[in-house]
Short mmCIF file of C-alpha atoms in Angstrom, two decimals:
data_model
loop_
_atom_site.label_atom_id
_atom_site.label_comp_id
_atom_site.label_asym_id
_atom_site.label_seq_id
_atom_site.Cartn_x
_atom_site.Cartn_y
_atom_site.Cartn_z
CA UNK A 174 78.14 32.68 108.88
CA UNK A 175 81.25 30.97 107.52
CA UNK A 176 83.66 33.59 106.32
CA UNK A 177 87.19 34.78 105.76
CA UNK A 178 87.81 38.40 106.73
CA UNK A 179 90.68 40.66 105.73
CA UNK A 180 91.68 44.07 106.97
CA UNK A 181 92.20 46.62 105.72
CA UNK A 182 90.26 46.40 102.47
CA UNK A 183 92.13 49.31 100.94
CA UNK A 184 95.53 50.71 101.85
CA UNK A 185 97.76 53.36 100.35
CA UNK A 186 101.23 53.55 101.87
CA UNK A 187 104.76 54.66 101.07
CA UNK A 188 107.89 52.72 100.25
CA UNK A 189 109.58 51.21 103.28
CA UNK A 190 106.78 51.66 105.82
CA UNK A 191 106.08 48.30 107.44
CA UNK A 192 102.51 47.08 107.20
CA UNK A 193 100.42 44.08 108.17
CA UNK A 194 97.31 42.77 106.45
CA UNK A 195 95.24 40.64 108.77
CA UNK A 196 93.29 37.54 107.80
CA UNK A 197 90.90 35.61 109.99
CA UNK A 198 88.60 32.63 109.38
CA UNK A 199 85.82 31.21 111.56
CA UNK A 200 85.58 27.73 110.02
CA UNK A 201 88.32 26.02 112.06
CA UNK A 202 90.25 25.39 108.85
CA UNK A 203 93.76 23.99 109.07
CA UNK A 204 94.92 25.37 105.74
CA UNK A 205 95.31 29.06 104.98
CA UNK A 206 97.10 30.89 102.19
CA UNK A 207 97.83 34.27 100.68
CA UNK A 208 97.65 35.20 97.01
CA UNK A 209 98.34 38.30 95.04
CA UNK A 210 96.55 39.08 91.81
CA UNK A 211 97.99 41.28 89.09
CA UNK A 212 96.68 42.04 85.58
CA UNK A 213 97.99 39.52 83.10
CA UNK A 214 99.64 37.40 85.81
CA UNK A 215 96.62 35.89 87.50
CA UNK A 216 96.49 34.67 91.09
CA UNK A 217 99.91 33.75 92.46
CA UNK A 218 100.44 32.09 95.81
CA UNK A 219 102.69 33.96 98.24
CA UNK A 220 102.69 31.73 101.33
CA UNK A 221 100.56 28.98 102.74
CA UNK A 222 100.13 27.31 106.10
CA UNK A 223 99.03 23.73 106.72
CA UNK A 224 98.43 24.34 110.43
CA UNK A 225 99.53 26.35 113.46
CA UNK A 226 103.27 27.10 113.35
CA UNK A 227 103.59 25.41 109.93
CA UNK A 228 104.17 27.77 107.01
CA UNK A 229 105.74 27.36 103.59
CA UNK A 230 106.65 29.50 100.61
CA UNK A 231 104.45 29.68 97.57
CA UNK A 232 105.51 30.89 94.15
CA UNK A 233 106.23 34.56 94.98
CA UNK A 234 107.35 34.83 98.64
CA UNK A 235 110.05 37.50 98.24
CA UNK A 236 109.37 40.62 100.29
CA UNK A 237 106.67 38.99 102.44
CA UNK A 238 106.49 37.29 105.82
CA UNK A 239 103.70 35.37 107.50
CA UNK A 240 103.01 33.84 110.87
CA UNK A 241 100.49 31.30 112.12
CA UNK A 242 100.34 31.49 115.90
CA UNK A 243 96.62 30.74 116.10
CA UNK A 244 94.52 28.54 113.86
CA UNK A 245 92.10 31.29 112.88
CA UNK A 246 94.61 34.03 111.99
CA UNK A 247 97.20 34.27 109.23
CA UNK A 248 98.62 37.79 108.89
CA UNK A 249 100.67 38.92 105.91
CA UNK A 250 103.58 41.20 106.77
CA UNK A 251 105.43 43.51 104.42
CA UNK A 252 108.54 44.62 106.31
CA UNK A 253 109.66 47.16 103.71
CA UNK A 254 107.01 47.55 101.00
CA UNK A 255 108.06 48.54 97.51
CA UNK A 256 105.99 49.78 94.55
CA UNK A 257 106.17 46.35 92.86
CA UNK A 258 104.08 45.02 95.75
CA UNK A 259 101.16 47.16 94.65
CA UNK A 260 98.51 44.54 94.03
CA UNK A 261 95.21 42.98 95.04
CA UNK A 262 95.75 40.49 97.86
CA UNK A 263 93.49 37.59 98.80
CA UNK A 264 93.55 35.39 101.84
CA UNK A 265 91.97 31.94 101.59
CA UNK A 266 91.26 28.99 103.86
CA UNK A 267 90.06 25.40 103.56
CA UNK A 268 89.96 22.16 105.48
CA UNK A 269 92.46 19.43 104.65
CA UNK A 270 90.00 16.85 103.31
CA UNK A 271 90.41 16.10 99.63
CA UNK A 272 87.03 17.56 98.78
CA UNK A 273 87.18 20.60 101.02
CA UNK A 274 86.27 23.91 99.41
CA UNK A 275 88.67 26.84 99.52
CA UNK A 276 87.04 30.06 100.67
CA UNK A 277 88.44 33.46 99.80
CA UNK A 278 88.41 36.70 101.74
CA UNK A 279 87.10 39.87 100.07
CA UNK A 280 90.54 41.11 99.06
CA UNK A 281 92.86 43.95 100.07
CA UNK A 282 93.86 46.49 97.47
CA UNK A 283 97.32 47.75 98.34
CA UNK A 284 99.06 50.68 96.70
CA UNK A 285 102.71 51.41 97.55
CA UNK A 286 103.90 54.84 96.44
CA UNK B 103 105.88 25.05 81.09
CA UNK B 104 103.38 26.80 83.31
CA UNK B 105 101.59 24.57 85.79
CA UNK B 106 98.06 25.54 84.78
CA UNK B 107 97.37 27.07 81.37
CA UNK B 108 94.25 28.71 80.05
CA UNK B 109 93.43 30.81 77.03
CA UNK B 110 93.05 34.37 78.32
CA UNK B 111 90.20 35.22 75.94
CA UNK B 112 88.01 37.13 75.78
CA UNK B 113 85.64 34.40 74.74
CA UNK B 114 82.41 35.85 73.38
CA UNK B 115 79.33 33.62 73.36
CA UNK B 116 75.74 34.52 72.42
CA UNK B 117 73.16 34.37 75.18
CA UNK B 118 71.59 30.92 75.34
CA UNK B 119 74.54 29.16 73.69
CA UNK B 120 77.07 26.81 75.26
CA UNK B 121 80.31 28.35 76.54
CA UNK B 122 83.30 26.01 76.54
CA UNK B 123 86.35 26.81 78.69
CA UNK B 124 89.54 24.79 78.59
CA UNK B 125 92.54 24.24 80.84
CA UNK B 126 95.67 22.10 80.76
CA UNK B 127 97.96 21.27 83.66
CA UNK B 128 101.51 20.02 83.86
CA UNK B 129 101.71 17.90 87.04
CA UNK B 130 100.58 14.41 86.07
CA UNK B 131 100.17 13.52 89.76
CA UNK B 132 97.47 16.16 90.37
CA UNK B 133 94.28 14.72 91.82
CA UNK B 134 91.95 17.64 92.51
CA UNK B 135 90.73 20.22 90.03
CA UNK B 136 88.55 23.26 90.41
CA UNK B 137 86.78 25.94 88.44
CA UNK B 138 86.30 29.34 90.05
CA UNK B 139 84.36 32.31 88.78
CA UNK B 140 85.59 35.82 89.50
CA UNK B 141 83.75 39.04 88.82
CA UNK B 142 85.85 42.17 88.35
CA UNK B 143 87.22 43.41 91.67
CA UNK B 144 85.64 40.54 93.63
CA UNK B 145 87.08 37.42 95.20
CA UNK B 146 86.97 34.09 93.36
CA UNK B 147 84.09 31.76 94.14
CA UNK B 148 84.12 28.01 93.59
CA UNK B 149 81.62 26.76 91.03
CA UNK B 150 82.81 23.21 90.30
CA UNK B 151 85.28 20.67 91.62
CA UNK B 152 86.20 17.38 89.93
CA UNK B 153 88.42 14.56 91.11
CA UNK B 154 87.97 11.63 88.70
CA UNK B 155 87.99 11.18 84.94
CA UNK B 156 84.77 11.91 83.13
CA UNK B 157 81.99 14.45 83.45
CA UNK B 158 80.44 16.05 86.49
CA UNK B 159 77.25 18.05 86.11
CA UNK B 160 75.78 20.69 88.41
CA UNK B 161 72.86 22.63 87.01
CA UNK B 162 73.98 24.47 83.88
CA UNK B 163 77.64 23.64 84.54
CA UNK B 164 79.52 20.52 83.47
CA UNK B 165 83.16 19.90 84.33
CA UNK B 166 85.13 17.38 82.30
CA UNK B 167 88.42 15.80 83.34
CA UNK B 168 90.83 13.75 81.25
CA UNK B 169 93.89 12.87 83.33
CA UNK B 170 95.63 11.05 80.47
CA UNK B 171 95.58 14.24 78.41
CA UNK B 172 96.00 16.47 81.50
CA UNK B 173 93.00 18.44 80.43
CA UNK B 174 90.07 19.98 82.31
CA UNK B 175 87.14 21.79 80.77
CA UNK B 176 84.02 23.63 81.88
CA UNK B 177 80.84 23.81 79.84
CA UNK B 178 78.18 26.39 80.63
CA UNK B 179 74.83 25.62 79.01
CA UNK B 180 72.17 28.23 78.28
CA UNK B 181 74.67 31.03 78.89
CA UNK B 182 73.30 34.11 80.63
CA UNK B 183 74.66 37.67 80.75
CA UNK B 184 75.33 37.09 84.46
CA UNK B 185 77.84 34.40 83.46
CA UNK B 186 80.12 37.13 82.07
CA UNK B 187 83.17 36.89 84.31
CA UNK B 188 86.69 35.52 84.43
CA UNK B 189 86.86 31.76 84.95
CA UNK B 190 89.86 30.38 86.79
CA UNK B 191 91.04 26.81 86.50
CA UNK B 192 92.88 25.56 89.59
CA UNK B 193 94.80 22.47 90.64
CA UNK B 194 95.62 21.25 94.17
CA UNK B 195 99.32 20.82 94.69
CA UNK B 196 99.08 20.98 98.04
CA UNK B 197 98.53 24.70 97.61
CA UNK B 198 95.79 25.58 95.16
CA UNK B 199 97.51 26.80 91.99
CA UNK B 200 95.56 28.89 89.51
CA UNK B 201 95.69 29.50 85.80
CA UNK B 202 95.55 33.10 84.63
CA UNK B 203 91.88 32.80 83.80
CA UNK B 204 89.67 33.09 80.74
CA UNK B 205 87.46 36.15 80.33
CA UNK B 206 83.99 35.13 79.20
CA UNK B 207 81.60 37.64 77.68
CA UNK B 208 77.99 36.62 77.07
CA UNK B 209 76.44 38.67 74.28
CA UNK B 210 72.78 39.61 74.94
#
Protein backbone atom coordinates (compact mmCIF):
# COMPACT_ATOMS: atom_id res chain seq x y z
CA UNK A 1 0.00 0.00 0.00
CA UNK A 2 1.33 3.42 -1.02
CA UNK A 3 1.76 5.52 2.07
CA UNK A 4 3.59 8.22 3.97
CA UNK A 5 4.27 7.40 7.61
CA UNK A 6 5.19 9.75 10.42
CA UNK A 7 6.36 9.06 13.94
CA UNK A 8 5.48 9.86 16.57
CA UNK A 9 1.84 10.76 16.03
CA UNK A 10 1.63 12.66 19.29
CA UNK A 11 4.42 14.22 21.33
CA UNK A 12 4.50 16.41 24.41
CA UNK A 13 7.93 17.78 25.27
CA UNK A 14 9.59 20.66 27.09
CA UNK A 15 11.36 23.75 25.84
CA UNK A 16 14.89 23.11 24.64
CA UNK A 17 14.79 19.32 24.46
CA UNK A 18 15.90 18.25 20.99
CA UNK A 19 13.47 16.08 19.08
CA UNK A 20 13.13 14.43 15.70
CA UNK A 21 9.94 13.61 13.82
CA UNK A 22 10.49 10.90 11.26
CA UNK A 23 8.85 10.69 7.85
CA UNK A 24 9.07 7.81 5.43
CA UNK A 25 7.44 7.07 2.06
CA UNK A 26 7.32 3.84 0.06
CA UNK A 27 6.47 5.29 -3.36
CA UNK A 28 10.01 6.12 -4.52
CA UNK A 29 9.06 9.79 -4.68
CA UNK A 30 11.77 12.35 -5.34
CA UNK A 31 9.96 15.24 -3.68
CA UNK A 32 9.21 15.43 0.03
CA UNK A 33 8.17 18.32 2.25
CA UNK A 34 7.15 19.33 5.74
CA UNK A 35 4.24 21.57 6.69
CA UNK A 36 2.90 22.91 9.91
CA UNK A 37 -0.76 23.73 10.39
CA UNK A 38 -2.04 26.25 12.88
CA UNK A 39 -5.56 27.61 13.44
CA UNK A 40 -6.17 30.66 11.30
CA UNK A 41 -2.82 30.30 9.50
CA UNK A 42 -3.45 27.25 7.36
CA UNK A 43 -0.78 24.89 6.07
CA UNK A 44 2.64 26.53 5.83
CA UNK A 45 5.63 24.87 4.24
CA UNK A 46 8.69 24.49 6.47
CA UNK A 47 11.22 22.74 4.22
CA UNK A 48 11.14 20.71 1.06
CA UNK A 49 13.50 18.37 -0.74
CA UNK A 50 13.66 17.74 -4.47
CA UNK A 51 15.87 14.67 -4.09
CA UNK A 52 18.57 13.05 -1.96
CA UNK A 53 20.92 15.65 -0.46
CA UNK A 54 18.86 18.50 -1.97
CA UNK A 55 16.83 20.53 0.51
CA UNK A 56 15.46 24.06 0.51
CA UNK A 57 13.64 26.40 2.85
CA UNK A 58 9.93 26.90 2.66
CA UNK A 59 8.01 29.80 4.13
CA UNK A 60 8.64 29.14 7.85
CA UNK A 61 12.03 27.38 8.26
CA UNK A 62 13.23 29.14 11.43
CA UNK A 63 13.87 26.74 14.30
CA UNK A 64 13.82 23.61 12.11
CA UNK A 65 16.36 21.45 10.33
CA UNK A 66 15.94 18.63 7.85
CA UNK A 67 18.11 16.07 6.13
CA UNK A 68 17.63 13.85 3.11
CA UNK A 69 20.25 11.11 3.18
CA UNK A 70 17.97 8.46 1.69
CA UNK A 71 15.20 8.87 -0.84
CA UNK A 72 12.52 7.38 1.38
CA UNK A 73 13.22 9.32 4.59
CA UNK A 74 12.94 13.01 5.41
CA UNK A 75 13.21 13.67 9.16
CA UNK A 76 12.30 17.00 10.74
CA UNK A 77 14.60 18.09 13.55
CA UNK A 78 13.86 20.64 16.24
CA UNK A 79 17.20 21.37 17.91
CA UNK A 80 15.75 23.54 20.69
CA UNK A 81 11.94 23.45 20.59
CA UNK A 82 9.99 26.44 21.85
CA UNK A 83 6.29 26.80 22.71
CA UNK A 84 5.61 28.64 19.42
CA UNK A 85 6.46 25.39 17.64
CA UNK A 86 3.42 23.72 19.17
CA UNK A 87 1.50 22.71 16.07
CA UNK A 88 0.20 19.92 13.85
CA UNK A 89 2.92 18.77 11.46
CA UNK A 90 2.44 17.00 8.15
CA UNK A 91 4.96 15.31 5.94
CA UNK A 92 4.14 14.93 2.24
CA UNK A 93 5.67 13.35 -0.84
CA UNK A 94 5.09 13.28 -4.59
CA UNK A 95 6.81 12.42 -7.83
CA UNK A 96 8.23 15.21 -9.98
CA UNK A 97 5.92 14.81 -12.96
CA UNK A 98 3.61 17.74 -13.54
CA UNK A 99 0.54 15.69 -12.77
CA UNK A 100 1.89 13.76 -9.81
CA UNK A 101 -0.31 13.68 -6.73
CA UNK A 102 1.03 14.84 -3.37
CA UNK A 103 0.37 12.37 -0.58
CA UNK A 104 0.26 13.40 3.05
CA UNK A 105 1.25 11.53 6.17
CA UNK A 106 -1.23 11.22 9.05
CA UNK A 107 0.20 14.16 10.99
CA UNK A 108 2.15 14.65 14.21
CA UNK A 109 0.62 16.72 16.96
CA UNK A 110 3.44 18.38 18.88
CA UNK A 111 3.06 20.26 22.14
CA UNK A 112 6.05 22.14 23.57
CA UNK A 113 5.63 23.19 27.20
CA UNK B 1 -0.52 39.98 -1.22
CA UNK B 2 -0.81 36.40 -0.07
CA UNK B 3 0.06 33.78 -2.66
CA UNK B 4 -3.18 31.83 -2.41
CA UNK B 5 -6.31 33.42 -0.98
CA UNK B 6 -9.58 31.85 0.03
CA UNK B 7 -12.59 33.00 1.98
CA UNK B 8 -12.35 31.27 5.36
CA UNK B 9 -16.11 30.75 5.67
CA UNK B 10 -17.93 28.99 7.10
CA UNK B 11 -19.96 28.47 3.97
CA UNK B 12 -23.31 26.87 4.76
CA UNK B 13 -25.12 25.07 1.96
CA UNK B 14 -28.34 23.02 2.13
CA UNK B 15 -28.06 19.32 1.39
CA UNK B 16 -28.59 18.66 -2.31
CA UNK B 17 -27.58 22.17 -3.39
CA UNK B 18 -24.44 23.27 -5.21
CA UNK B 19 -21.51 24.44 -3.08
CA UNK B 20 -19.20 26.94 -4.76
CA UNK B 21 -15.68 27.49 -3.41
CA UNK B 22 -13.34 30.15 -4.74
CA UNK B 23 -9.62 30.82 -4.72
CA UNK B 24 -7.29 33.44 -6.18
CA UNK B 25 -3.53 33.21 -6.59
CA UNK B 26 -0.84 35.80 -7.10
CA UNK B 27 1.87 34.10 -9.20
CA UNK B 28 0.83 34.54 -12.82
CA UNK B 29 3.35 31.86 -13.86
CA UNK B 30 1.65 29.09 -11.84
CA UNK B 31 0.72 26.07 -13.93
CA UNK B 32 -0.71 23.47 -11.56
CA UNK B 33 -3.66 23.89 -9.22
CA UNK B 34 -5.23 21.58 -6.70
CA UNK B 35 -8.19 21.25 -4.39
CA UNK B 36 -7.75 19.25 -1.19
CA UNK B 37 -10.36 18.26 1.35
CA UNK B 38 -9.44 18.08 5.02
CA UNK B 39 -11.57 16.71 7.81
CA UNK B 40 -10.88 18.01 11.31
CA UNK B 41 -7.70 16.50 12.73
CA UNK B 42 -6.99 14.50 9.56
CA UNK B 43 -4.48 14.96 6.76
CA UNK B 44 -5.49 16.69 3.51
CA UNK B 45 -6.58 14.49 0.63
CA UNK B 46 -6.50 15.49 -3.02
CA UNK B 47 -9.89 15.68 -4.69
CA UNK B 48 -9.18 17.60 -7.91
CA UNK B 49 -6.24 18.86 -9.92
CA UNK B 50 -6.43 21.21 -12.92
CA UNK B 51 -3.73 22.43 -15.26
CA UNK B 52 -5.43 24.24 -18.16
CA UNK B 53 -8.09 26.90 -18.51
CA UNK B 54 -11.68 25.75 -18.41
CA UNK B 55 -13.63 23.14 -16.50
CA UNK B 56 -12.66 19.70 -15.31
CA UNK B 57 -15.34 17.38 -14.00
CA UNK B 58 -14.99 14.32 -11.76
CA UNK B 59 -18.22 12.90 -10.42
CA UNK B 60 -19.96 15.54 -8.32
CA UNK B 61 -16.91 17.82 -8.40
CA UNK B 62 -16.03 20.40 -11.06
CA UNK B 63 -12.87 22.48 -10.95
CA UNK B 64 -12.71 25.68 -12.97
CA UNK B 65 -9.54 27.56 -13.87
CA UNK B 66 -9.17 31.04 -15.34
CA UNK B 67 -5.49 31.92 -15.63
CA UNK B 68 -6.16 35.41 -16.99
CA UNK B 69 -8.09 36.27 -13.83
CA UNK B 70 -5.83 34.09 -11.63
CA UNK B 71 -8.88 32.37 -10.29
CA UNK B 72 -9.68 28.75 -9.42
CA UNK B 73 -13.01 27.43 -8.20
CA UNK B 74 -14.54 24.17 -7.07
CA UNK B 75 -18.19 23.28 -7.49
CA UNK B 76 -19.73 20.44 -5.52
CA UNK B 77 -23.08 19.30 -6.92
CA UNK B 78 -25.72 17.49 -4.89
CA UNK B 79 -23.94 18.39 -1.65
CA UNK B 80 -23.98 15.73 1.05
CA UNK B 81 -23.41 16.03 4.81
CA UNK B 82 -20.18 14.05 4.29
CA UNK B 83 -18.89 16.95 2.19
CA UNK B 84 -18.70 19.08 5.35
CA UNK B 85 -14.97 19.74 5.69
CA UNK B 86 -12.35 22.38 5.06
CA UNK B 87 -11.39 22.76 1.40
CA UNK B 88 -7.85 23.85 0.62
CA UNK B 89 -6.82 25.46 -2.63
CA UNK B 90 -3.18 24.84 -3.55
CA UNK B 91 -0.74 25.99 -6.21
CA UNK B 92 2.52 24.34 -7.31
CA UNK B 93 5.46 26.69 -7.00
CA UNK B 94 7.71 24.19 -6.97
CA UNK B 95 6.58 23.49 -3.42
CA UNK B 96 2.83 23.07 -3.07
CA UNK B 97 1.53 26.28 -1.45
CA UNK B 98 -1.84 26.25 0.26
CA UNK B 99 -4.52 28.80 0.96
CA UNK B 100 -5.91 28.91 4.48
CA UNK B 101 -8.96 26.93 3.47
CA UNK B 102 -12.72 27.42 3.37
CA UNK B 103 -14.88 25.64 5.93
CA UNK B 104 -17.92 24.12 4.25
CA UNK B 105 -20.95 23.06 6.25
CA UNK B 106 -23.71 21.09 4.53
CA UNK B 107 -27.03 21.56 6.29
CA UNK B 108 -29.14 18.36 6.45
